[in-house]
CSV table of C-alpha atoms and ligand atoms in Angstrom, one decimal:
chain,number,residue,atom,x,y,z
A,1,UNK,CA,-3.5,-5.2,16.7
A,2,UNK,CA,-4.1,-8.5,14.7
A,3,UNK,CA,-7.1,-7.1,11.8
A,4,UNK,CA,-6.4,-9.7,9.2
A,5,UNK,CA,-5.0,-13.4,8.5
A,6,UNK,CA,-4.0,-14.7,5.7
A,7,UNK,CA,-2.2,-18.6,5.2
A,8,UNK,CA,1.4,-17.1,5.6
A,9,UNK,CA,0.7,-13.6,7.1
A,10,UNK,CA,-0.4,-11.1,9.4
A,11,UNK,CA,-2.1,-7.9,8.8
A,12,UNK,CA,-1.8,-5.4,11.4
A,13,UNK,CA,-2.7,-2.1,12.3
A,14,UNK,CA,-0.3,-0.3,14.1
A,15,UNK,CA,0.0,2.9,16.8
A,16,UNK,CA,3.0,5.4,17.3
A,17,UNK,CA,4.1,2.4,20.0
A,18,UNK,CA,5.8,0.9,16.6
A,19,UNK,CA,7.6,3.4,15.4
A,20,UNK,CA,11.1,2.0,15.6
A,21,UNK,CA,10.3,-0.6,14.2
A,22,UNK,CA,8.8,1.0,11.3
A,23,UNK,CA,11.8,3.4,10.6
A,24,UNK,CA,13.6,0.1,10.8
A,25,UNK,CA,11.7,-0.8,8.0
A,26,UNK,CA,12.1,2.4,5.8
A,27,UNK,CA,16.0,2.4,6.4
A,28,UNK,CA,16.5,-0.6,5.4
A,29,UNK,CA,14.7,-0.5,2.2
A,30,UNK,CA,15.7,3.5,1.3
A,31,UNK,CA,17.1,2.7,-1.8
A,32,UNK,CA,15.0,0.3,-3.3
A,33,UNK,CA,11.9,2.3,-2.6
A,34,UNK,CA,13.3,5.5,-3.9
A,35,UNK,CA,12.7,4.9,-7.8
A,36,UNK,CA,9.1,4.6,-6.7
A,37,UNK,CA,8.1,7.2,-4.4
A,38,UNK,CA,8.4,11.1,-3.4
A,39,UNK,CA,11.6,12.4,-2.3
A,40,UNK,CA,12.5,11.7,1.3
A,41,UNK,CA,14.3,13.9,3.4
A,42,UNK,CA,17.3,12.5,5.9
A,43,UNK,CA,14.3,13.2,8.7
A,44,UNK,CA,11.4,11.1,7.2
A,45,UNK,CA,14.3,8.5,8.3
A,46,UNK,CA,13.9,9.1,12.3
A,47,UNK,CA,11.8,7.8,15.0
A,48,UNK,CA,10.0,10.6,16.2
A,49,UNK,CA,9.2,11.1,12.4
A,50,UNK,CA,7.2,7.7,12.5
A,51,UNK,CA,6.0,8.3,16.0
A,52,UNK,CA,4.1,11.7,15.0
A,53,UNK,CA,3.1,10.0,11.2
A,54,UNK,CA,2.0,6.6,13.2
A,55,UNK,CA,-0.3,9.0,15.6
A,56,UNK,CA,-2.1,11.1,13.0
A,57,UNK,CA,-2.9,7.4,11.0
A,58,UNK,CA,-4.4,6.0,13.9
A,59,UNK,CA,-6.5,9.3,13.7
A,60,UNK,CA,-7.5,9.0,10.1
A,61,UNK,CA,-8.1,5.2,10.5
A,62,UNK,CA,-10.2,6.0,13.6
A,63,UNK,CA,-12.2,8.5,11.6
A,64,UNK,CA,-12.4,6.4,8.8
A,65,UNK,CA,-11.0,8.6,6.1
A,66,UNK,CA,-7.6,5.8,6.1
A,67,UNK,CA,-7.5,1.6,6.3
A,68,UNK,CA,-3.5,1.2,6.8
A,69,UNK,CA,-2.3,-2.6,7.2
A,70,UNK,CA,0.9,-3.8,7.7
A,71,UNK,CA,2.1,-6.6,6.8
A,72,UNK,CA,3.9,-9.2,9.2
A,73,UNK,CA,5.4,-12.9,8.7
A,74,UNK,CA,3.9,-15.2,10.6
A,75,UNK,CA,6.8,-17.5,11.1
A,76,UNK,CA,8.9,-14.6,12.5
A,77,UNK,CA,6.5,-12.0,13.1
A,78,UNK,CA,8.7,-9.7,10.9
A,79,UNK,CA,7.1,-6.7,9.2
A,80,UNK,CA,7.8,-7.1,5.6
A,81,UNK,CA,5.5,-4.2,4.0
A,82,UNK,CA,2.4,-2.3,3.8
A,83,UNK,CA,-0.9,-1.7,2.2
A,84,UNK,CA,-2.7,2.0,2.4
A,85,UNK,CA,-5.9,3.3,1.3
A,86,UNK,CA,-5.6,7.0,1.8
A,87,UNK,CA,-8.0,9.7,1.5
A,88,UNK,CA,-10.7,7.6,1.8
A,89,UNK,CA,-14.2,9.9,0.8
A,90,UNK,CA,-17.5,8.6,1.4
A,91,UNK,CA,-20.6,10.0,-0.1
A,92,UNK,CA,-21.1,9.7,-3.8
A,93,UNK,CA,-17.4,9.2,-3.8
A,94,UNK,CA,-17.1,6.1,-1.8
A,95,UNK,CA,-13.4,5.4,-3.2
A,96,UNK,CA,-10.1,6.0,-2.4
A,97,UNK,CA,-6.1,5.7,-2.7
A,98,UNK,CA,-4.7,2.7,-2.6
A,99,UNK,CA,-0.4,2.3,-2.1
A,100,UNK,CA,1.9,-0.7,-1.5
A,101,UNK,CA,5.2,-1.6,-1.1
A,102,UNK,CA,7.4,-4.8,-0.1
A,103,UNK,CA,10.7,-5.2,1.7
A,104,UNK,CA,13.4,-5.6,-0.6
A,105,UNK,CA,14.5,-9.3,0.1
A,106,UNK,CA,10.8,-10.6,0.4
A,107,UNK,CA,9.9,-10.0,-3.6
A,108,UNK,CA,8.4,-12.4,-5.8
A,109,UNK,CA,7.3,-14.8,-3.3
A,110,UNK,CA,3.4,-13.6,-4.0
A,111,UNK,CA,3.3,-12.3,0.0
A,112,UNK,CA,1.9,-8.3,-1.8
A,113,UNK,CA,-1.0,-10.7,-3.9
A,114,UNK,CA,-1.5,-12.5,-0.8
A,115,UNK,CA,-1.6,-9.7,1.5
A,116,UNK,CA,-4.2,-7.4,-0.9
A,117,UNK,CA,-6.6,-10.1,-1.6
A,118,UNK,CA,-7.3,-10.0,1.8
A,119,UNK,CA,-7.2,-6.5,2.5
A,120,UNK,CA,-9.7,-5.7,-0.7
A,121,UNK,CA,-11.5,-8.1,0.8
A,122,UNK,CA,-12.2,-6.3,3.7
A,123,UNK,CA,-12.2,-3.2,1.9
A,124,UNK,CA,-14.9,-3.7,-0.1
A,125,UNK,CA,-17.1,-6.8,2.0
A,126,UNK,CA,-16.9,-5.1,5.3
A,127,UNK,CA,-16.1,-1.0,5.0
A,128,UNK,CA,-18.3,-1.2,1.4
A,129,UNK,CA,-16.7,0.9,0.0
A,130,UNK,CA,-17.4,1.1,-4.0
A,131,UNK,CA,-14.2,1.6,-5.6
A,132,UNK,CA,-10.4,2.1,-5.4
A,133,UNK,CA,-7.8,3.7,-8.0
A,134,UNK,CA,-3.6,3.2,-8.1
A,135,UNK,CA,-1.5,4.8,-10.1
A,136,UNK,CA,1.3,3.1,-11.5
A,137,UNK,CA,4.6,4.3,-13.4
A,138,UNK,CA,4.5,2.8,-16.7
A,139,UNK,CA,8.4,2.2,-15.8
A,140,UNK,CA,7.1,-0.4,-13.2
A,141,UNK,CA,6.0,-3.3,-14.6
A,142,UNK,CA,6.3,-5.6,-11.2
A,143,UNK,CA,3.1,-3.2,-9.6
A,144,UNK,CA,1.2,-3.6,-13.2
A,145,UNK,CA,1.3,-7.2,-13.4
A,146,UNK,CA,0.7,-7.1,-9.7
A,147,UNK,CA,-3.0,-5.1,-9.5
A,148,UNK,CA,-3.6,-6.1,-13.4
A,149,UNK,CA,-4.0,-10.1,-12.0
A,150,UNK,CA,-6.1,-8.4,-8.9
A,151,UNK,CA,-8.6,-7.5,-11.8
A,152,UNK,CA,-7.8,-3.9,-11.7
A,153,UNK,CA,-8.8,-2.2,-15.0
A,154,UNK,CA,-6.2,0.3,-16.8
A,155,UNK,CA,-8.0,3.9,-17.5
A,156,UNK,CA,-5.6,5.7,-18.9
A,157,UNK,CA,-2.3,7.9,-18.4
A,158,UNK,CA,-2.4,10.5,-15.4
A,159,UNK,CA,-0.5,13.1,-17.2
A,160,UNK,CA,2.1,14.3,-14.4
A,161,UNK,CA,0.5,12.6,-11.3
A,162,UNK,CA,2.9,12.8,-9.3
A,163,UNK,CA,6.5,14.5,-8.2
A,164,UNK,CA,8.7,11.1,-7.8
A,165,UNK,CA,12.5,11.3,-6.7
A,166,UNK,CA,11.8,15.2,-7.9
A,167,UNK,CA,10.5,15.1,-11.3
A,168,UNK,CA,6.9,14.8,-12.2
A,169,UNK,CA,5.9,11.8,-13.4
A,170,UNK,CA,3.0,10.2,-15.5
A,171,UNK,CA,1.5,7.4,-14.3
A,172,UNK,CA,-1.0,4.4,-15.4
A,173,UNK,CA,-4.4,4.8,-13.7
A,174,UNK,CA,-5.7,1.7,-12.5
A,175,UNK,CA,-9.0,1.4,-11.1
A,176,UNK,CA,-11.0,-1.4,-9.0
A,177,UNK,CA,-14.7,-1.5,-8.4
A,178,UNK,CA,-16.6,-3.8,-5.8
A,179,UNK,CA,-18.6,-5.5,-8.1
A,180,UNK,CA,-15.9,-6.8,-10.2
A,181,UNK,CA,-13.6,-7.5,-6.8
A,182,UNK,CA,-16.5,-9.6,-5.5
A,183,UNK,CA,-17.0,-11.2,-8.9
A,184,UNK,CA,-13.4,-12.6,-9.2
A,185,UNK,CA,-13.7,-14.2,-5.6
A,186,UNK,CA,-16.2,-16.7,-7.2
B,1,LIG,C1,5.2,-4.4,-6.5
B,1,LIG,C2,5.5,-5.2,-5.3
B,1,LIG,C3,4.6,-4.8,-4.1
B,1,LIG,C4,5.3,-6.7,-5.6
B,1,LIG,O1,5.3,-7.5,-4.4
B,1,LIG,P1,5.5,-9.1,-4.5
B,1,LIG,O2,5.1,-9.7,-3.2
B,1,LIG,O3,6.9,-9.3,-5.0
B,1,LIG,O4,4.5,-9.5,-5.6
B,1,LIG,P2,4.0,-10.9,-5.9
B,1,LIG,O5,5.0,-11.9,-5.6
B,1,LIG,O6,2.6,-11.1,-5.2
B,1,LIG,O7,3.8,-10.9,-7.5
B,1,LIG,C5,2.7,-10.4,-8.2
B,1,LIG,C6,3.0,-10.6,-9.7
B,1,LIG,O8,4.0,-9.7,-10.1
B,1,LIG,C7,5.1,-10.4,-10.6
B,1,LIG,N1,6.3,-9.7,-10.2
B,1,LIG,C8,6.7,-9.4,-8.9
B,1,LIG,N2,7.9,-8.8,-8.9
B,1,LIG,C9,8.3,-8.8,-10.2
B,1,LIG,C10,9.5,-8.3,-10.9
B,1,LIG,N3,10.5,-7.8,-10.2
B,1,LIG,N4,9.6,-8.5,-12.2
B,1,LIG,C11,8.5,-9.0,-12.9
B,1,LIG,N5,7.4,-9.5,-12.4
B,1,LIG,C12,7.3,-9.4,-11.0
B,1,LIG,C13,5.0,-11.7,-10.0
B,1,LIG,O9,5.7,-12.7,-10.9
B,1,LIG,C14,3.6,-12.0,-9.9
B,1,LIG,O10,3.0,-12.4,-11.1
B,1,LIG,P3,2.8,-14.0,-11.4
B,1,LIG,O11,2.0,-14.5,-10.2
B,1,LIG,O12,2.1,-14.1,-12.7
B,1,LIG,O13,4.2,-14.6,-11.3
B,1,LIG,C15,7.0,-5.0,-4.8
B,1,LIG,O14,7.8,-5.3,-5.9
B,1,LIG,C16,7.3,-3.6,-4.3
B,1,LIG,O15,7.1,-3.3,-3.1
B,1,LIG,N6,7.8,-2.7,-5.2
B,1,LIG,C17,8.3,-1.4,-4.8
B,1,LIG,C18,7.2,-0.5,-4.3
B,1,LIG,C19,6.2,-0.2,-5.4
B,1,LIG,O16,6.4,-0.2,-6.6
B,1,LIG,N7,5.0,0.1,-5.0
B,1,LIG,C20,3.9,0.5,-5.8
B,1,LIG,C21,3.9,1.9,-6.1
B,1,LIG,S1,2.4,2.4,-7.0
């Protein structure tokens, strides 16, 4: 399903139907996004894997506590990456997760700006929502420069946030509030 559209791409959401298509996806970029996120075991890398992930999204994004988009080409309608805001709390938390991540041999060609301009956007115009934190490894700078030009504003260090590759690692904690989002757009 077609959520968002953007001058060069598509933003979908997707159902356990696209599951091989979405381990495609992860094999073909295992090693690049290794550095970057938790360890994977050899079955993260299999279809029924992403069919029973794929299902229990479409649950969270129906309940509203996810907003998953992937991102597609329009030329080819090839899927190139995806944006995630997990754990999404309402209440007086109104705020959540956000995590990205772009096909090896599509960098640097401003498709990730592109793509989360538009899914901020919606984030915080249409679900109003009030706020949203990344954290970042201080080892990658391509994800700083990235969410620092989005007008995310740096915290401070998350001692230990989170086990990467096997070893627990500080991040940078970034953090995003719908004010300022809305103000930049002007
Ligand atoms: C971070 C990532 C999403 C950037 O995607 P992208 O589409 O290449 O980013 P953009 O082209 O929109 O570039 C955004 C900015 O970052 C800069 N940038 C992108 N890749 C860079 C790199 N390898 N080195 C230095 N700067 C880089 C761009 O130059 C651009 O700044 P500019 O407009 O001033 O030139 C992508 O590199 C990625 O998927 N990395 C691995 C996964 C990851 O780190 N996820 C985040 C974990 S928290």
């Amino acid at each position: 399903m077609i959520v968002l559209e953007t001058e060069r791409l598509y933003l979908k959401m997707l159902d356990e139907s696209s599951a091989k298509e979405v381990t495609n996806y992860y094999k073909r970029n295992r090693g690049f996004f290794k550095k970057w996120e938790s360890y994977k075991r050899d079955d993260f890398f299999s279809v029924e894997y992403h069919e029973r992930l794929l299902s229990l999204e479409k649950n969270e994004i129906g309940n509203g506590t996810r907003l998953k988009l992937w991102i597609y080409l329009k030329d080819n309608d090839t899927l190139i990456g995806f944006i995630n805001f997990g754990n999404i709390i309402r209440s007086s938390f109104e705020s959540s997760f956000l995590g990205f991540k772009l096909d090896k041999e599509q960098q640097k060609h401003g498709y990730m700006t592109e793509a989360l301009k538009k899914a901020l956007n919606y984030y915080f115009s249409v679900l109003k929502l009030h706020r949203v934190e990344v954290n970042i490894m201080p080892s990658n700078l391509p994800s700083q420069k990235l969410v620092k030009k989005l007008g995310f504003i740096e915290e401070g260090i998350a001692r230990k946030y989170l086990k990467i590759n096997g070893q627990w690692e500080d991040h940078i904690h970034f953090t995003l509030l719908r004010e300022e989002f809305l103000e930049n757009l002007k």
